[in-house]
Amino acid sequence: MPSDAVVALVLAAGRARRYGSDKRLAHLPQRGPLLAATLATLRPHFGEIRVVLGIEDDPVHLGIAKDIGIIVADTAEQGMGASLAAGIRALSTESQALAVAVMLGDMPWLSEDTFALLCSRASDRAIVRPFYRGQGGHPVLFGRCFWGSLEQLTDDEGARSVVRRHRDACIEIKVQDPGVMEDVDRPVDLAWARRSGR
């Protein structure tokens, strides 16, 4: 049953120049473009999904379904923090959710159990983070009382500074899911997925 208490916010405004081409369109066997595959993993778990794109991005070209909401970040070139801030500002007026799950657009390997577990611990006053083998991963769920801080982000650091300032509100969930750590920076990062059919 999709969660109505948590909205998923997918950061996908970056063109990933390190990848050499638009990695959002990189093809996964049996799953299609990378961004579309990531969004497909979210569908069963979130009643509300929003994707942050850059001002020149075409959602249709990127394979984003028409029923998924788009937030355009005209400051996306400033970095991930600016994209996240733009997304949260839009959600603050458009969504009634108690928490937001901040997700990267290149992480299509999370398990269903992980999403369910994280959402079960979400609240308006908690920051919920998955940990795999001692390392923090994604998505990170921010309760609504932290949205004001997220709206102030301006650089490429993302939400780390908000997490650091509010460690007392953090709930760290240990998971046996390497998918919380697996993202794509370079073409070689997809090679293992293609070999294993993931």
PDB file of C-alpha atoms in Angstrom:
ATOM      1  CA  MET A   1       0.000   0.000   0.000  1.00  0.00           C
ATOM      2  CA  PRO A   2       1.616   3.310  -1.066  1.00  0.00           C
ATOM      3  CA  SER A   3       2.355   5.764   1.728  1.00  0.00           C
ATOM      4  CA  ASP A   4       0.333   8.973   1.795  1.00  0.00           C
ATOM      5  CA  ALA A   5       2.319  10.326   4.750  1.00  0.00           C
ATOM      6  CA  VAL A   6       5.612  10.452   2.804  1.00  0.00           C
ATOM      7  CA  VAL A   7       6.171  12.146  -0.551  1.00  0.00           C
ATOM      8  CA  ALA A   8       9.093  10.986  -2.701  1.00  0.00           C
ATOM      9  CA  LEU A   9      11.292  13.753  -4.108  1.00  0.00           C
ATOM     10  CA  VAL A  10      13.701  12.541  -6.803  1.00  0.00           C
ATOM     11  CA  LEU A  11      16.678  14.759  -7.603  1.00  0.00           C
ATOM     12  CA  ALA A  12      17.353  14.413 -11.330  1.00  0.00           C
ATOM     13  CA  ALA A  13      18.290  17.897 -12.537  1.00  0.00           C
ATOM     14  CA  GLY A  14      21.981  17.155 -13.068  1.00  0.00           C
ATOM     15  CA  ARG A  15      23.220  16.030 -16.465  1.00  0.00           C
ATOM     16  CA  ALA A  16      26.110  14.149 -14.860  1.00  0.00           C
ATOM     17  CA  ARG A  17      29.001  15.417 -16.971  1.00  0.00           C
ATOM     18  CA  ARG A  18      31.328  12.910 -15.261  1.00  0.00           C
ATOM     19  CA  TYR A  19      29.333  10.156 -16.941  1.00  0.00           C
ATOM     20  CA  GLY A  20      30.139  11.495 -20.410  1.00  0.00           C
ATOM     21  CA  SER A  21      26.523  11.632 -21.600  1.00  0.00           C
ATOM     22  CA  ASP A  22      23.091  12.037 -20.030  1.00  0.00           C
ATOM     23  CA  LYS A  23      23.160   9.143 -17.579  1.00  0.00           C
ATOM     24  CA  ARG A  24      19.430   9.502 -16.924  1.00  0.00           C
ATOM     25  CA  LEU A  25      18.961   7.815 -20.295  1.00  0.00           C
ATOM     26  CA  ALA A  26      21.528   5.050 -19.724  1.00  0.00           C
ATOM     27  CA  HIS A  27      19.832   1.733 -20.522  1.00  0.00           C
ATOM     28  CA  LEU A  28      19.311  -1.069 -18.014  1.00  0.00           C
ATOM     29  CA  PRO A  29      18.501  -4.549 -19.355  1.00  0.00           C
ATOM     30  CA  GLN A  30      14.777  -5.292 -19.130  1.00  0.00           C
ATOM     31  CA  ARG A  31      14.249  -2.069 -17.171  1.00  0.00           C
ATOM     32  CA  GLY A  32      14.785   0.764 -19.627  1.00  0.00           C
ATOM     33  CA  PRO A  33      16.350   4.186 -18.946  1.00  0.00           C
ATOM     34  CA  LEU A  34      18.045   4.662 -15.570  1.00  0.00           C
ATOM     35  CA  LEU A  35      15.816   7.483 -14.295  1.00  0.00           C
ATOM     36  CA  ALA A  36      12.623   5.738 -15.397  1.00  0.00           C
ATOM     37  CA  ALA A  37      13.790   2.528 -13.690  1.00  0.00           C
ATOM     38  CA  THR A  38      14.413   4.429 -10.461  1.00  0.00           C
ATOM     39  CA  LEU A  39      10.936   5.967 -10.582  1.00  0.00           C
ATOM     40  CA  ALA A  40       9.401   2.535 -11.178  1.00  0.00           C
ATOM     41  CA  THR A  41      10.886   1.260  -7.897  1.00  0.00           C
ATOM     42  CA  LEU A  42       9.150   4.097  -6.029  1.00  0.00           C
ATOM     43  CA  ARG A  43       5.660   3.638  -7.454  1.00  0.00           C
ATOM     44  CA  PRO A  44       4.474   0.822  -5.148  1.00  0.00           C
ATOM     45  CA  HIS A  45       5.551   2.704  -2.016  1.00  0.00           C
ATOM     46  CA  PHE A  46       4.639   6.365  -2.493  1.00  0.00           C
ATOM     47  CA  GLY A  47       1.263   7.784  -3.419  1.00  0.00           C
ATOM     48  CA  GLU A  48       2.959  11.045  -4.344  1.00  0.00           C
ATOM     49  CA  ILE A  49       6.162  11.293  -6.410  1.00  0.00           C
ATOM     50  CA  ARG A  50       7.858  14.468  -7.655  1.00  0.00           C
ATOM     51  CA  VAL A  51      10.944  14.762  -9.862  1.00  0.00           C
ATOM     52  CA  VAL A  52      13.212  17.817  -9.837  1.00  0.00           C
ATOM     53  CA  LEU A  53      14.484  18.647 -13.331  1.00  0.00           C
ATOM     54  CA  GLY A  54      16.511  21.428 -14.898  1.00  0.00           C
ATOM     55  CA  ILE A  55      14.925  24.218 -16.869  1.00  0.00           C
ATOM     56  CA  GLU A  56      15.897  22.698 -20.255  1.00  0.00           C
ATOM     57  CA  ASP A  57      14.889  19.114 -19.478  1.00  0.00           C
ATOM     58  CA  ASP A  58      12.072  17.377 -21.358  1.00  0.00           C
ATOM     59  CA  PRO A  59      10.176  14.908 -19.118  1.00  0.00           C
ATOM     60  CA  VAL A  60       8.873  12.947 -22.120  1.00  0.00           C
ATOM     61  CA  HIS A  61      12.377  12.530 -23.549  1.00  0.00           C
ATOM     62  CA  LEU A  62      13.549  11.301 -20.136  1.00  0.00           C
ATOM     63  CA  GLY A  63      10.809   8.664 -20.013  1.00  0.00           C
ATOM     64  CA  ILE A  64       8.939  10.167 -17.053  1.00  0.00           C
ATOM     65  CA  ALA A  65       5.313   9.040 -16.886  1.00  0.00           C
ATOM     66  CA  LYS A  66       2.683  11.753 -17.213  1.00  0.00           C
ATOM     67  CA  ASP A  67       1.214  11.081 -13.767  1.00  0.00           C
ATOM     68  CA  ILE A  68       4.482  11.887 -11.981  1.00  0.00           C
ATOM     69  CA  GLY A  69       4.800  15.510 -10.911  1.00  0.00           C
ATOM     70  CA  ILE A  70       7.622  17.680 -12.238  1.00  0.00           C
ATOM     71  CA  ILE A  71       9.334  20.489 -10.343  1.00  0.00           C
ATOM     72  CA  VAL A  72      11.576  22.717 -12.453  1.00  0.00           C
ATOM     73  CA  ALA A  73      14.641  24.079 -10.648  1.00  0.00           C
ATOM     74  CA  ASP A  74      15.900  27.138 -12.495  1.00  0.00           C
ATOM     75  CA  THR A  75      18.886  27.166 -10.111  1.00  0.00           C
ATOM     76  CA  ALA A  76      19.883  23.550 -10.834  1.00  0.00           C
ATOM     77  CA  GLU A  77      23.278  24.595 -12.232  1.00  0.00           C
ATOM     78  CA  GLN A  78      24.265  25.695  -8.719  1.00  0.00           C
ATOM     79  CA  GLY A  79      24.278  22.100  -7.536  1.00  0.00           C
ATOM     80  CA  MET A  80      22.292  19.454  -5.708  1.00  0.00           C
ATOM     81  CA  GLY A  81      21.559  21.638  -2.687  1.00  0.00           C
ATOM     82  CA  ALA A  82      19.911  24.252  -4.886  1.00  0.00           C
ATOM     83  CA  SER A  83      17.844  21.581  -6.655  1.00  0.00           C
ATOM     84  CA  LEU A  84      16.732  20.112  -3.339  1.00  0.00           C
ATOM     85  CA  ALA A  85      15.769  23.554  -2.021  1.00  0.00           C
ATOM     86  CA  ALA A  86      13.665  24.212  -5.127  1.00  0.00           C
ATOM     87  CA  GLY A  87      11.923  20.878  -4.727  1.00  0.00           C
ATOM     88  CA  ILE A  88      11.128  21.441  -1.049  1.00  0.00           C
ATOM     89  CA  ARG A  89       9.811  24.954  -1.708  1.00  0.00           C
ATOM     90  CA  ALA A  90       7.353  23.514  -4.208  1.00  0.00           C
ATOM     91  CA  LEU A  91       6.312  20.680  -1.882  1.00  0.00           C
ATOM     92  CA  SER A  92       5.710  23.101   0.982  1.00  0.00           C
ATOM     93  CA  THR A  93       2.783  24.566  -0.934  1.00  0.00           C
ATOM     94  CA  GLU A  94       1.688  21.539  -2.977  1.00  0.00           C
ATOM     95  CA  SER A  95       1.912  18.588  -0.568  1.00  0.00           C
ATOM     96  CA  GLN A  96       0.296  17.726   2.755  1.00  0.00           C
ATOM     97  CA  ALA A  97       2.806  14.946   3.502  1.00  0.00           C
ATOM     98  CA  LEU A  98       4.360  14.642   6.963  1.00  0.00           C
ATOM     99  CA  ALA A  99       7.781  13.772   5.527  1.00  0.00           C
ATOM    100  CA  VAL A 100       9.748  13.763   2.287  1.00  0.00           C
ATOM    101  CA  ALA A 101      11.951  10.909   1.047  1.00  0.00           C
ATOM    102  CA  VAL A 102      14.861  12.537  -0.754  1.00  0.00           C
ATOM    103  CA  MET A 103      15.977  10.160  -3.483  1.00  0.00           C
ATOM    104  CA  LEU A 104      18.599  10.309  -6.223  1.00  0.00           C
ATOM    105  CA  GLY A 105      17.569   9.625  -9.796  1.00  0.00           C
ATOM    106  CA  ASP A 106      20.282   7.008 -10.368  1.00  0.00           C
ATOM    107  CA  MET A 107      19.448   4.490  -7.623  1.00  0.00           C
ATOM    108  CA  PRO A 108      17.066   1.856  -9.041  1.00  0.00           C
ATOM    109  CA  TRP A 109      18.318  -1.081  -6.937  1.00  0.00           C
ATOM    110  CA  LEU A 110      16.681  -0.513  -3.545  1.00  0.00           C
ATOM    111  CA  SER A 111      14.577  -3.339  -2.185  1.00  0.00           C
ATOM    112  CA  GLU A 112      10.874  -3.124  -1.398  1.00  0.00           C
ATOM    113  CA  ASP A 113      11.541  -4.014   2.233  1.00  0.00           C
ATOM    114  CA  THR A 114      13.836  -1.010   2.631  1.00  0.00           C
ATOM    115  CA  PHE A 115      11.230   1.471   1.414  1.00  0.00           C
ATOM    116  CA  ALA A 116       8.576  -0.059   3.656  1.00  0.00           C
ATOM    117  CA  LEU A 117      10.843  -0.014   6.709  1.00  0.00           C
ATOM    118  CA  LEU A 118      11.936   3.590   6.253  1.00  0.00           C
ATOM    119  CA  CYS A 119       8.398   4.848   5.678  1.00  0.00           C
ATOM    120  CA  SER A 120       7.179   3.006   8.780  1.00  0.00           C
ATOM    121  CA  ARG A 121       9.528   5.127  10.926  1.00  0.00           C
ATOM    122  CA  ALA A 122       8.790   8.473   9.266  1.00  0.00           C
ATOM    123  CA  SER A 123       7.259  11.363  11.208  1.00  0.00           C
ATOM    124  CA  ASP A 124       7.101  15.136  10.955  1.00  0.00           C
ATOM    125  CA  ARG A 125       9.891  15.504  13.569  1.00  0.00           C
ATOM    126  CA  ALA A 126      12.372  12.813  12.533  1.00  0.00           C
ATOM    127  CA  ILE A 127      15.151  12.367  10.000  1.00  0.00           C
ATOM    128  CA  VAL A 128      15.263   8.697   8.974  1.00  0.00           C
ATOM    129  CA  ARG A 129      18.412   7.335   7.303  1.00  0.00           C
ATOM    130  CA  PRO A 130      19.276   3.850   6.051  1.00  0.00           C
ATOM    131  CA  PHE A 131      22.700   2.486   6.974  1.00  0.00           C
ATOM    132  CA  TYR A 132      24.410  -0.374   5.173  1.00  0.00           C
ATOM    133  CA  ARG A 133      27.612  -1.765   6.706  1.00  0.00           C
ATOM    134  CA  GLY A 134      28.105   1.415   8.710  1.00  0.00           C
ATOM    135  CA  GLN A 135      27.590   3.837   5.832  1.00  0.00           C
ATOM    136  CA  GLY A 136      24.628   6.158   5.373  1.00  0.00           C
ATOM    137  CA  GLY A 137      22.671   5.819   2.139  1.00  0.00           C
ATOM    138  CA  HIS A 138      19.498   6.950   0.378  1.00  0.00           C
ATOM    139  CA  PRO A 139      16.719   7.784   0.539  1.00  0.00           C
ATOM    140  CA  VAL A 140      16.825  10.069   3.572  1.00  0.00           C
ATOM    141  CA  LEU A 141      13.406  10.934   5.006  1.00  0.00           C
ATOM    142  CA  PHE A 142      13.006  14.436   6.442  1.00  0.00           C
ATOM    143  CA  GLY A 143      10.061  15.274   8.652  1.00  0.00           C
ATOM    144  CA  ARG A 144       8.158  18.393   7.717  1.00  0.00           C
ATOM    145  CA  CYS A 145       9.620  20.462  10.553  1.00  0.00           C
ATOM    146  CA  PHE A 146      13.007  20.287   8.753  1.00  0.00           C
ATOM    147  CA  TRP A 147      11.702  21.452   5.391  1.00  0.00           C
ATOM    148  CA  GLY A 148      12.406  25.100   6.221  1.00  0.00           C
ATOM    149  CA  SER A 149      16.100  24.261   6.678  1.00  0.00           C
ATOM    150  CA  LEU A 150      16.181  22.323   3.405  1.00  0.00           C
ATOM    151  CA  GLU A 151      14.691  25.308   1.575  1.00  0.00           C
ATOM    152  CA  GLN A 152      17.741  27.370   2.557  1.00  0.00           C
ATOM    153  CA  LEU A 153      20.277  25.121   0.823  1.00  0.00           C
ATOM    154  CA  THR A 154      22.201  26.832  -1.968  1.00  0.00           C
ATOM    155  CA  ASP A 155      25.246  24.780  -2.910  1.00  0.00           C
ATOM    156  CA  ASP A 156      26.220  21.289  -3.996  1.00  0.00           C
ATOM    157  CA  GLU A 157      26.442  19.780  -0.520  1.00  0.00           C
ATOM    158  CA  GLY A 158      22.885  18.509  -0.496  1.00  0.00           C
ATOM    159  CA  ALA A 159      21.245  17.918   2.869  1.00  0.00           C
ATOM    160  CA  ARG A 160      24.301  16.803   4.861  1.00  0.00           C
ATOM    161  CA  SER A 161      24.472  20.104   6.733  1.00  0.00           C
ATOM    162  CA  VAL A 162      20.848  19.746   7.865  1.00  0.00           C
ATOM    163  CA  VAL A 163      21.500  16.202   9.093  1.00  0.00           C
ATOM    164  CA  ARG A 164      24.590  17.356  11.004  1.00  0.00           C
ATOM    165  CA  ARG A 165      22.699  20.172  12.735  1.00  0.00           C
ATOM    166  CA  HIS A 166      19.879  17.865  13.843  1.00  0.00           C
ATOM    167  CA  ARG A 167      21.634  14.636  14.843  1.00  0.00           C
ATOM    168  CA  ASP A 168      19.381  14.347  17.891  1.00  0.00           C
ATOM    169  CA  ALA A 169      16.402  13.885  15.546  1.00  0.00           C
ATOM    170  CA  CYS A 170      18.100  11.232  13.374  1.00  0.00           C
ATOM    171  CA  ILE A 171      16.852   7.654  13.343  1.00  0.00           C
ATOM    172  CA  GLU A 172      19.463   5.360  11.816  1.00  0.00           C
ATOM    173  CA  ILE A 173      18.014   2.185  10.318  1.00  0.00           C
ATOM    174  CA  LYS A 174      20.392  -0.706   9.652  1.00  0.00           C
ATOM    175  CA  VAL A 175      19.442  -2.478   6.427  1.00  0.00           C
ATOM    176  CA  GLN A 176      20.804  -5.495   4.566  1.00  0.00           C
ATOM    177  CA  ASP A 177      20.292  -3.735   1.247  1.00  0.00           C
ATOM    178  CA  PRO A 178      23.334  -2.611  -0.773  1.00  0.00           C
ATOM    179  CA  GLY A 179      20.906  -0.737  -3.024  1.00  0.00           C
ATOM    180  CA  VAL A 180      20.899   2.185  -0.580  1.00  0.00           C
ATOM    181  CA  MET A 181      24.531   2.805  -1.581  1.00  0.00           C
ATOM    182  CA  GLU A 182      24.509   1.914  -5.280  1.00  0.00           C
ATOM    183  CA  ASP A 183      24.371   4.905  -7.607  1.00  0.00           C
ATOM    184  CA  VAL A 184      25.887   5.674 -11.007  1.00  0.00           C
ATOM    185  CA  ASP A 185      28.717   8.152 -11.555  1.00  0.00           C
ATOM    186  CA  ARG A 186      30.511   6.558 -14.518  1.00  0.00           C
ATOM    187  CA  PRO A 187      29.615   4.026 -17.234  1.00  0.00           C
ATOM    188  CA  VAL A 188      31.631   1.351 -15.404  1.00  0.00           C
ATOM    189  CA  ASP A 189      29.154   1.655 -12.512  1.00  0.00           C
ATOM    190  CA  LEU A 190      26.490   0.165 -14.772  1.00  0.00           C
ATOM    191  CA  ALA A 191      28.628  -2.652 -16.132  1.00  0.00           C
ATOM    192  CA  TRP A 192      27.982  -4.968 -13.167  1.00  0.00           C
ATOM    193  CA  ALA A 193      24.239  -4.283 -13.360  1.00  0.00           C
ATOM    194  CA  ARG A 194      24.141  -5.210 -17.013  1.00  0.00           C
ATOM    195  CA  ARG A 195      26.149  -8.373 -16.407  1.00  0.00           C
ATOM    196  CA  SER A 196      23.838  -9.475 -13.588  1.00  0.00           C
ATOM    197  CA  GLY A 197      20.626  -8.478 -15.369  1.00  0.00           C
ATOM    198  CA  ARG A 198      19.752  -5.896 -12.722  1.00  0.00           C
TER     199      ARG A 198
END
